[in-house]
Tab-separated table of C-alpha atoms in Angstrom:
chain	number	residue	atom	x	y	z
A	34	MET	CA	27.085	-9.589	3.686
A	35	ASN	CA	26.747	-13.265	3.084
A	36	LYS	CA	24.296	-14.219	0.283
A	37	LYS	CA	22.281	-16.575	2.516
A	38	ILE	CA	21.744	-13.875	5.154
A	39	ASN	CA	20.809	-11.388	2.422
A	40	ASN	CA	18.179	-13.791	1.047
A	41	ILE	CA	16.762	-14.381	4.531
A	42	LEU	CA	16.511	-10.628	5.137
A	43	LEU	CA	14.830	-10.044	1.761
A	44	GLY	CA	12.387	-12.877	2.483
A	45	GLY	CA	11.557	-11.376	5.875
A	46	MET	CA	11.064	-7.970	4.292
A	47	PHE	CA	8.786	-9.500	1.664
A	48	LEU	CA	6.649	-11.258	4.275
A	49	GLY	CA	6.418	-8.113	6.383
A	50	VAL	CA	5.410	-5.908	3.466
A	51	VAL	CA	2.844	-8.384	2.157
A	52	GLY	CA	1.454	-8.811	5.680
A	53	VAL	CA	1.055	-5.090	6.308
A	54	ALA	CA	-0.377	-4.409	2.836
A	55	GLY	CA	-2.699	-7.416	3.135
A	56	TYR	CA	-3.924	-6.220	6.523
A	57	ALA	CA	-4.676	-2.770	5.093
A	58	ILE	CA	-6.613	-4.298	2.204
A	59	VAL	CA	-8.662	-6.491	4.573
A	60	VAL	CA	-9.506	-3.489	6.766
A	61	ILE	CA	-10.520	-1.470	3.702
A	62	TRP	CA	-12.687	-4.367	2.495
A	63	TYR	CA	-14.345	-4.471	5.901
A	64	LEU	CA	-14.912	-0.699	5.961
A	65	ILE	CA	-16.513	-0.664	2.533
A	66	PHE	CA	-18.341	-3.973	2.069
A	67	THR	CA	-19.845	-4.857	5.456
A	68	PRO	CA	-23.619	-5.365	4.930
A	69	GLU	CA	-24.570	-2.850	7.629
A	70	ILE	CA	-22.329	-0.261	6.037
A	71	LEU	CA	-23.720	-0.784	2.536
A	72	LYS	CA	-27.191	0.261	3.732
A	73	GLU	CA	-25.962	3.699	4.762
A	74	SER	CA	-22.827	3.757	2.669
A	75	VAL	CA	-22.566	7.445	1.797
A	76	ALA	CA	-23.197	8.715	5.317
A	77	TYR	CA	-20.788	6.151	6.768
A	78	LEU	CA	-17.984	6.325	4.218
A	79	ALA	CA	-17.813	10.096	3.678
A	80	PRO	CA	-15.883	10.870	6.879
A	81	ARG	CA	-13.734	7.746	6.416
A	82	PHE	CA	-12.790	8.486	2.804
A	83	PRO	CA	-9.347	10.000	3.610
A	84	ILE	CA	-8.228	7.015	5.703
A	85	ILE	CA	-9.443	4.579	3.030
A	86	ILE	CA	-7.496	6.416	0.309
A	87	HIS	CA	-4.460	6.614	2.602
A	88	ALA	CA	-4.574	2.855	3.231
A	89	ILE	CA	-5.102	1.912	-0.426
A	90	PHE	CA	-2.273	4.036	-1.763
A	91	GLY	CA	-0.064	3.140	1.209
A	92	SER	CA	-0.482	-0.543	0.318
A	93	VAL	CA	0.445	0.175	-3.292
A	94	ALA	CA	3.515	2.126	-2.126
A	95	LEU	CA	4.625	-0.739	0.132
A	96	LEU	CA	4.314	-3.362	-2.591
A	97	THR	CA	5.894	-1.320	-5.399
A	98	GLY	CA	8.644	-0.049	-3.101
A	99	MET	CA	9.518	-3.590	-2.122
A	100	LEU	CA	9.908	-4.605	-5.765
A	101	GLN	CA	12.215	-1.625	-6.319
A	102	LEU	CA	14.674	-3.091	-3.799
A	103	LEU	CA	15.066	-6.446	-5.558
A	104	PRO	CA	18.178	-6.276	-7.791
A	105	LYS	CA	17.202	-9.310	-9.904
A	106	PHE	CA	13.812	-7.746	-10.659
A	107	ARG	CA	15.454	-4.457	-11.703
A	108	GLU	CA	17.895	-6.259	-14.000
A	109	LYS	CA	15.367	-8.609	-15.554
A	110	PHE	CA	12.522	-6.097	-16.072
A	111	PRO	CA	13.973	-2.590	-16.563
A	112	GLN	CA	10.798	-1.178	-18.180
A	113	ALA	CA	8.581	-2.561	-15.403
A	114	ASN	CA	10.955	-1.003	-12.908
A	115	ILE	CA	10.403	2.427	-14.471
A	116	VAL	CA	6.616	2.010	-14.375
A	117	LEU	CA	6.728	0.761	-10.765
A	118	ARG	CA	8.901	3.723	-9.790
A	119	LYS	CA	6.300	6.147	-11.165
A	120	MET	CA	3.522	4.231	-9.408
A	121	TYR	CA	5.542	4.353	-6.196
A	122	TYR	CA	6.064	8.113	-6.399
A	123	ALA	CA	2.389	8.783	-7.141
A	124	SER	CA	1.149	6.485	-4.388
A	125	VAL	CA	3.568	7.898	-1.786
A	126	ILE	CA	2.524	11.474	-2.577
A	127	THR	CA	-1.184	10.558	-2.487
A	128	SER	CA	-0.929	8.437	0.655
A	129	GLY	CA	1.228	11.019	2.387
A	130	THR	CA	-1.165	13.849	1.571
A	131	PHE	CA	-4.191	11.949	2.846
A	132	GLY	CA	-2.200	10.695	5.849
A	133	LEU	CA	-1.344	14.279	6.767
A	134	TYR	CA	-5.014	15.242	6.422
A	135	VAL	CA	-6.048	12.320	8.656
A	136	ALA	CA	-3.418	13.237	11.239
A	137	LEU	CA	-4.433	16.878	11.353
A	138	TYR	CA	-8.176	16.264	11.615
A	139	ALA	CA	-8.245	13.090	13.732
A	140	GLN	CA	-10.787	13.115	16.507
């Protein structure tokens, strides 16, 4: 594949991942820190806890997974790549577990 097309595809992937992860973070911020919610936070957040955890760890998985696909990043920072890989695995397992719980008990 031509290098210019590869860079365009990586840039598009980066924008997509940052957009989806950013959207999840904004939704989580709204779910947790809306003034009406803070008044009755425990009663409101308890049933929403699994989806919040799923979204947080899903965002981490998206961002760390994206960095794993960048060859220059892997070559320049091999130790960071190892740490990001472990973070990716942990966040995928956590997000997947809570995502399965949310899917099974959705109302």
